[in-house]
Coordinates of C-alpha atoms and ligand atoms in Angstrom, one line a residue:
M28 CA 6.0 82.7 128.3
S29 CA 4.5 81.2 131.6
V30 CA 1.6 83.9 132.9
L31 CA 1.9 82.2 135.8
E32 CA 4.8 80.3 137.4
V33 CA 4.0 78.8 141.3
R34 CA 7.2 77.2 142.3
D35 CA 6.8 74.4 145.8
L36 CA 3.7 76.8 147.1
V37 CA 3.3 76.5 150.8
V38 CA -0.1 78.3 152.4
E39 CA -1.0 77.9 155.7
Y40 CA -4.1 78.5 158.3
S41 CA -4.0 78.8 161.7
T42 CA -6.9 77.4 163.4
V43 CA -7.9 76.2 167.1
Y44 CA -7.4 73.2 166.1
G45 CA -3.8 74.0 164.8
V46 CA -1.7 74.3 161.7
L47 CA -3.7 73.7 158.3
R48 CA -1.9 73.3 155.4
A49 CA -3.9 74.3 152.6
I50 CA -1.3 73.8 149.9
N51 CA 2.2 71.4 150.2
H52 CA 4.6 72.3 148.0
L53 CA 2.9 73.1 144.9
S54 CA 4.4 74.1 142.2
F55 CA 2.6 74.5 138.2
E56 CA 2.6 77.2 135.5
V57 CA -0.8 79.1 133.3
G58 CA 1.5 79.9 130.2
E59 CA 0.8 82.1 127.6
A60 CA -3.3 82.3 125.9
E61 CA -3.2 78.6 128.1
S62 CA -5.6 77.8 129.9
V63 CA -5.7 75.5 132.7
G64 CA -8.4 73.4 134.8
V65 CA -7.5 72.9 138.3
V66 CA -10.1 69.7 140.0
G67 CA -10.2 68.2 143.3
E68 CA -13.5 67.4 145.9
S69 CA -13.7 70.1 148.5
G70 CA -10.8 71.1 151.1
S71 CA -8.4 70.2 147.9
G72 CA -7.0 73.8 148.2
K73 CA -8.3 74.9 145.0
S74 CA -9.8 78.5 146.1
T75 CA -6.7 79.1 148.4
L76 CA -4.5 78.6 145.3
G77 CA -7.1 81.3 143.6
L78 CA -7.2 83.6 146.2
S79 CA -2.9 83.8 146.6
V80 CA -2.3 84.6 142.9
V81 CA -4.6 87.3 143.5
R82 CA -3.1 87.6 147.5
L83 CA -6.6 87.7 148.8
L84 CA -6.2 85.4 151.9
P85 CA -8.0 85.7 154.9
P86 CA -6.2 87.2 158.6
N87 CA -5.1 83.7 159.3
A88 CA -3.6 82.6 156.4
R89 CA 0.2 82.7 155.8
Y90 CA 3.1 82.0 152.4
A91 CA 5.1 79.5 154.1
G92 CA 7.4 78.2 151.7
G93 CA 7.8 79.2 147.7
S94 CA 6.7 81.7 145.3
I95 CA 4.8 83.2 142.6
I96 CA 5.8 84.5 139.8
L97 CA 2.6 86.2 138.3
D98 CA 3.8 88.4 134.8
G99 CA 7.4 88.3 136.3
Q100 CA 6.2 89.7 139.8
E101 CA 6.8 88.0 143.0
V102 CA 3.5 88.5 144.5
T103 CA 4.6 86.2 147.7
R104 CA 6.8 89.0 149.0
M105 CA 4.0 92.4 147.5
S106 CA 3.1 95.2 150.0
N107 CA -0.8 95.7 149.5
S108 CA -0.8 99.0 148.0
E109 CA 1.4 96.3 145.1
A110 CA -1.5 93.4 145.4
R111 CA -4.0 96.6 144.7
R112 CA -2.4 97.4 141.5
I113 CA -1.7 93.6 140.2
R114 CA -5.9 92.5 140.9
G115 CA -8.3 93.7 138.0
T116 CA -5.5 94.7 136.0
T117 CA -2.8 91.8 136.3
A118 CA -4.9 88.8 137.5
F119 CA -8.4 89.5 137.6
M120 CA -10.8 86.8 139.7
I121 CA -14.1 85.1 139.0
F122 CA -15.9 84.2 142.1
Q123 CA -18.9 81.5 142.9
D124 CA -21.0 84.1 144.0
P125 CA -20.5 86.8 141.4
L126 CA -23.1 89.1 143.8
N127 CA -20.5 90.1 145.4
S128 CA -18.1 91.4 142.6
L129 CA -20.5 94.2 142.0
N130 CA -20.9 97.2 144.2
P131 CA -24.9 97.0 144.7
V132 CA -25.1 100.5 144.8
K133 CA -23.5 101.0 141.9
K134 CA -25.3 101.4 138.5
V135 CA -23.5 98.4 136.1
S136 CA -22.8 101.1 133.6
T137 CA -20.5 102.9 136.6
Q138 CA -18.6 99.4 137.4
L139 CA -18.0 99.3 133.5
L140 CA -16.9 102.1 133.1
E141 CA -14.3 102.1 136.3
A142 CA -12.7 98.9 135.1
V143 CA -12.0 100.9 131.5
E144 CA -10.5 104.0 134.0
M145 CA -8.7 101.5 136.6
R146 CA -6.5 99.9 132.7
C147 CA -6.1 103.4 131.4
K148 CA -4.3 104.5 135.1
K149 CA -2.4 101.2 134.6
L150 CA -1.2 100.9 131.1
G151 CA -0.7 105.2 130.7
E152 CA -3.4 105.9 127.8
T153 CA -6.2 108.5 128.3
Y154 CA -9.4 108.1 129.8
D155 CA -12.0 109.9 127.5
V156 CA -15.4 108.7 128.7
E157 CA -17.5 108.6 125.4
K158 CA -15.1 106.7 124.1
A159 CA -14.8 104.0 127.7
T160 CA -18.7 104.4 126.5
R161 CA -18.7 102.9 123.3
E162 CA -16.3 100.4 124.8
V163 CA -18.5 99.1 127.3
V164 CA -20.9 98.8 125.1
E165 CA -19.3 96.5 122.2
K166 CA -18.6 94.3 125.4
I167 CA -21.6 94.0 126.9
R168 CA -22.3 93.0 123.3
D169 CA -19.2 90.4 123.3
V170 CA -20.1 88.6 126.3
R171 CA -23.3 87.7 124.2
I172 CA -25.7 90.7 126.4
P173 CA -28.9 91.9 123.5
D174 CA -29.7 95.1 125.2
P175 CA -26.6 97.2 126.4
E176 CA -28.0 100.6 127.4
L177 CA -30.3 98.3 129.2
I178 CA -28.4 96.7 131.6
M179 CA -26.1 99.4 131.8
E180 CA -28.3 101.6 133.7
R181 CA -29.5 98.7 136.4
Y182 CA -28.1 97.9 139.4
P183 CA -26.9 94.2 140.5
H184 CA -29.9 92.9 142.4
Q185 CA -31.7 93.9 139.4
L186 CA -29.7 91.3 137.1
S187 CA -30.3 87.7 136.9
G188 CA -27.6 85.2 138.0
G189 CA -26.2 84.5 134.8
Q190 CA -26.6 88.7 133.6
I191 CA -24.3 89.2 136.3
Q192 CA -21.6 86.3 136.2
R193 CA -21.5 88.1 132.1
V194 CA -21.0 91.6 133.3
I195 CA -17.9 90.4 135.7
I196 CA -16.1 89.0 132.0
A197 CA -17.3 92.0 130.2
M198 CA -16.0 94.1 133.0
A199 CA -12.2 91.0 133.4
L200 CA -12.6 91.6 129.0
L201 CA -12.3 96.1 129.5
M202 CA -9.3 95.4 132.2
R203 CA -7.4 93.2 130.3
P204 CA -5.6 91.1 132.2
K205 CA -3.3 88.4 131.8
L206 CA -4.5 86.3 133.7
L207 CA -8.3 85.0 134.1
I208 CA -8.6 82.9 137.4
A209 CA -12.7 82.2 137.3
D210 CA -13.7 80.0 140.7
E211 CA -16.3 77.6 140.0
P212 CA -18.2 80.2 137.6
T213 CA -21.5 78.3 137.0
S214 CA -21.9 76.6 140.6
A215 CA -24.4 78.6 141.4
L216 CA -26.1 78.8 137.9
D217 CA -29.2 76.8 136.8
V218 CA -27.9 74.0 134.3
T219 CA -28.7 75.8 130.9
I220 CA -27.3 79.4 132.4
Q221 CA -24.2 77.6 133.4
A222 CA -23.6 75.8 129.3
Q223 CA -23.9 79.1 127.8
V224 CA -21.6 81.1 130.6
L225 CA -19.2 78.2 129.8
K226 CA -19.6 78.3 126.0
L227 CA -18.9 82.0 126.4
M228 CA -15.6 81.4 128.4
N229 CA -14.3 78.9 125.6
D230 CA -15.6 81.9 122.6
L231 CA -13.7 85.0 124.4
K232 CA -10.7 82.2 125.1
K233 CA -10.1 82.0 121.5
E234 CA -11.3 85.7 120.3
Y235 CA -9.4 86.8 123.4
G236 CA -6.5 84.8 123.7
M237 CA -7.3 85.5 127.4
S238 CA -4.7 82.7 129.7
I239 CA -7.4 81.4 132.0
M240 CA -7.1 79.1 136.0
L241 CA -10.6 77.7 136.2
I242 CA -11.2 76.1 139.4
T243 CA -13.9 73.8 139.9
H244 CA -14.8 70.5 141.1
D245 CA -16.4 69.4 138.4
I246 CA -13.4 67.2 135.9
S247 CA -16.2 67.6 133.1
V248 CA -16.2 71.6 133.3
A249 CA -12.4 71.8 133.3
Y250 CA -12.1 69.2 130.0
N251 CA -15.0 71.7 127.9
I252 CA -12.7 74.6 129.0
S253 CA -9.0 73.4 130.1
D254 CA -6.2 73.2 127.5
R255 CA -4.4 70.7 130.8
I256 CA -5.8 69.6 133.7
M257 CA -4.3 69.8 137.1
V258 CA -5.8 67.5 139.6
M259 CA -5.3 68.1 143.6
Y260 CA -5.6 66.4 146.5
A261 CA -5.4 67.5 150.1
G262 CA -3.3 70.2 149.1
E263 CA -1.1 68.1 146.8
L264 CA -0.5 68.1 142.7
V265 CA -1.3 64.8 141.9
E266 CA -1.8 64.8 138.3
L267 CA -1.1 67.4 135.9
G268 CA -1.2 67.0 131.9
S269 CA -2.7 67.9 128.5
A270 CA -6.7 68.1 129.3
D271 CA -7.4 65.1 126.8
G272 CA -4.1 63.2 128.0
V273 CA -5.6 63.4 131.7
I274 CA -9.5 62.3 131.2
R275 CA -8.7 59.7 128.5
S276 CA -6.1 58.1 130.4
P277 CA -5.5 59.6 134.1
M278 CA -2.5 57.8 135.8
H279 CA -3.1 58.7 139.5
P280 CA -5.6 56.3 141.7
Y281 CA -7.3 59.7 142.4
A282 CA -7.3 61.0 139.3
K283 CA -9.0 57.3 137.7
A284 CA -11.6 57.7 140.5
L285 CA -12.5 60.8 140.2
I286 CA -13.0 60.8 136.4
A287 CA -15.1 57.5 137.4
S288 CA -17.3 59.3 140.1
I289 CA -18.4 61.7 137.2
P290 CA -22.9 61.4 137.1
R291 CA -22.9 61.8 133.3
G292 CA -19.5 60.9 133.1
V293 CA -17.0 62.9 130.3
M294 CA -16.7 58.9 129.0
R295 CA -20.2 58.4 128.4
D296 CA -19.5 54.4 128.6
A297 CA -17.6 54.1 131.6
P298 CA -18.6 52.1 134.7
L299 CA -20.2 55.2 137.6
E300 CA -18.4 55.0 140.9
P301 CA -18.4 57.3 144.0
I302 CA -15.2 57.5 144.8
R303 CA -14.6 55.3 148.6
G304 CA -13.4 57.1 151.4
S305 CA -14.1 60.8 152.8
P306 CA -11.1 63.7 152.0
P307 CA -8.7 63.4 154.9
N308 CA -8.0 65.7 158.0
M309 CA -5.9 68.6 157.3
I310 CA -4.6 69.6 160.5
H311 CA -3.2 65.5 161.0
P312 CA -3.0 64.5 157.1
P313 CA -2.1 60.5 156.2
S314 CA 1.3 60.1 156.5
G315 CA 2.9 59.0 153.4
C316 CA 1.1 59.5 150.0
R317 CA -2.1 61.4 151.2
F318 CA -4.8 60.1 149.6
H319 CA -3.4 56.0 151.2
P320 CA -6.2 55.1 153.5
R321 CA -8.6 55.5 150.2
C322 CA -6.1 53.8 147.3
P323 CA -7.5 50.7 145.9
F324 CA -3.4 49.8 144.9
V325 CA -1.5 50.9 148.0
M326 CA 1.6 49.4 149.5
D327 CA 3.8 49.6 152.0
V328 CA 6.0 52.2 151.0
C329 CA 2.5 54.4 150.7
R330 CA 2.2 54.6 154.0
R331 CA 6.0 55.3 154.5
E332 CA 7.2 58.2 152.7
E333 CA 5.3 61.0 150.5
P334 CA 5.6 60.3 146.5
R335 CA 7.6 62.7 144.9
E336 CA 6.5 64.3 141.1
V337 CA 7.3 61.9 137.8
H338 CA 7.5 63.3 134.8
Q339 CA 6.7 61.5 132.1
D340 CA 6.6 63.4 128.1
A341 CA 4.2 66.3 129.9
R342 CA 2.7 64.8 131.9
V343 CA 3.7 65.1 136.5
V344 CA 2.0 62.3 138.5
R345 CA 2.9 61.6 141.8
C346 CA 2.1 58.1 142.3
Y347 CA 4.5 55.2 143.6
L348 CA 2.6 53.1 140.8
Y349 CA 5.2 55.5 138.0
G350 CA 8.0 55.9 137.3
Ligands
ATP601 P1 -14.0 73.9 148.3 O1 -14.2 73.2 146.7 O2 -14.9 73.3 149.2 O3 -13.9 75.5 148.3 P2 -11.3 74.1 148.0 O4 -10.4 72.6 147.2 O5 -11.4 75.6 147.2 O6 -12.7 73.7 148.5 P3 -10.2 75.2 150.3 O7 -11.2 76.5 150.2 O8 -9.1 76.0 149.7 O9 -10.2 73.5 149.3 O10 -9.4 74.4 151.8 C1 -8.3 74.0 151.8 C2 -8.4 74.0 152.8 O11 -8.4 75.2 154.1 C3 -9.5 73.1 153.7 O12 -9.2 72.1 154.2 C4 -10.3 74.3 154.4 O13 -11.1 73.7 155.3 C5 -9.3 75.2 155.3 N1 -9.5 76.5 154.6 C6 -9.9 77.2 154.4 N2 -9.7 78.5 154.3 C7 -9.7 78.7 156.0 C8 -9.5 79.8 156.4 N3 -10.2 80.7 156.6 N4 -9.4 78.6 158.3 C9 -9.1 78.0 158.1 N5 -9.3 76.8 157.3 C10 -9.2 77.0 156.3
SF4_602 FE1 -1.8 54.7 146.1 FE2 0.4 54.8 147.2 FE3 -0.6 55.9 144.3 FE4 -0.4 56.8 146.9 S1 1.4 56.1 145.9 S2 -2.2 56.8 145.1 S3 -1.8 55.6 148.0 S4 -0.3 54.1 144.8

């Protein structure tokens, strides 16, 4: 069973320079208790994808085709009030800058209790403030914050970046969403805290069996958490497969380049090489395969026609070198 099914999705932004297609015919799914890492360079459409799933696209964006089925409901045609109802409780999104996800004028305790109240309303459970407080304390402990009572009395600006991200994860656990979408959840944190938060997400994934869509530019971060990895380039899926398979034997030339460009290498014996060229202009993307101007294996057909997805066992790859 899939918690999230994205089918042939197209998302466009209108800009003063013309229409920018940020997601181009994208299809993939996230299964129950599965974690999928979405990776790609800046501008590949990762954040647009996350925002599309929770219907938080900015006003100049539109769903231009396809569908997003989240826990059995079509997101692209939902009314705003329906979308508000699924946000948090069905799909919970953690942003790169966690401070924006908390209300600056409310104590941590108030915000976490509100999360429990929202969940109770959605599930038809009775909300009892004493029981909810016990649950909040327990969840703050679960996210490895040692003094829950102390943290609960604080306002967001009195917490460190790592503590805020943990409070947000506690909020997600209290809401019990079907899908947790984390958009670069550790990028704003320093390296040691990054490792702690990633370990925490990994532990919680095992403990709570939550489905996770992790958005990151860092394929080694995705490898740490994900069962499968989807590599995106210029708004398109270029490779999808098991995290081990994609990291150890990438098929698409862009996925290979992405792995070879990791500073400390997931594969430590691999040579370090920057990806040549730069990401394409998304208003006038290259014809044929969007990666062709940067691809060392480019052929004539790559410039003319868009490659189709080739399915090989559990791997999907979009490249003329295969199939
Ligand atoms: P990053 O890691 O830098 O956030 P990303 O992979 O998440 O990159 P998106 O932020 O989804 O990529 O952007 C995809 C494309 O859509 C880019 O070309 C970007 O410039 C464009 N884009 C994003 N938001 C808007 C917007 N509000 N208006 C117009 N274009 C936008
Ligand atoms: Fe390279 Fe052609 Fe494959 Fe695109 S389709 S990645 S240009 S070989």
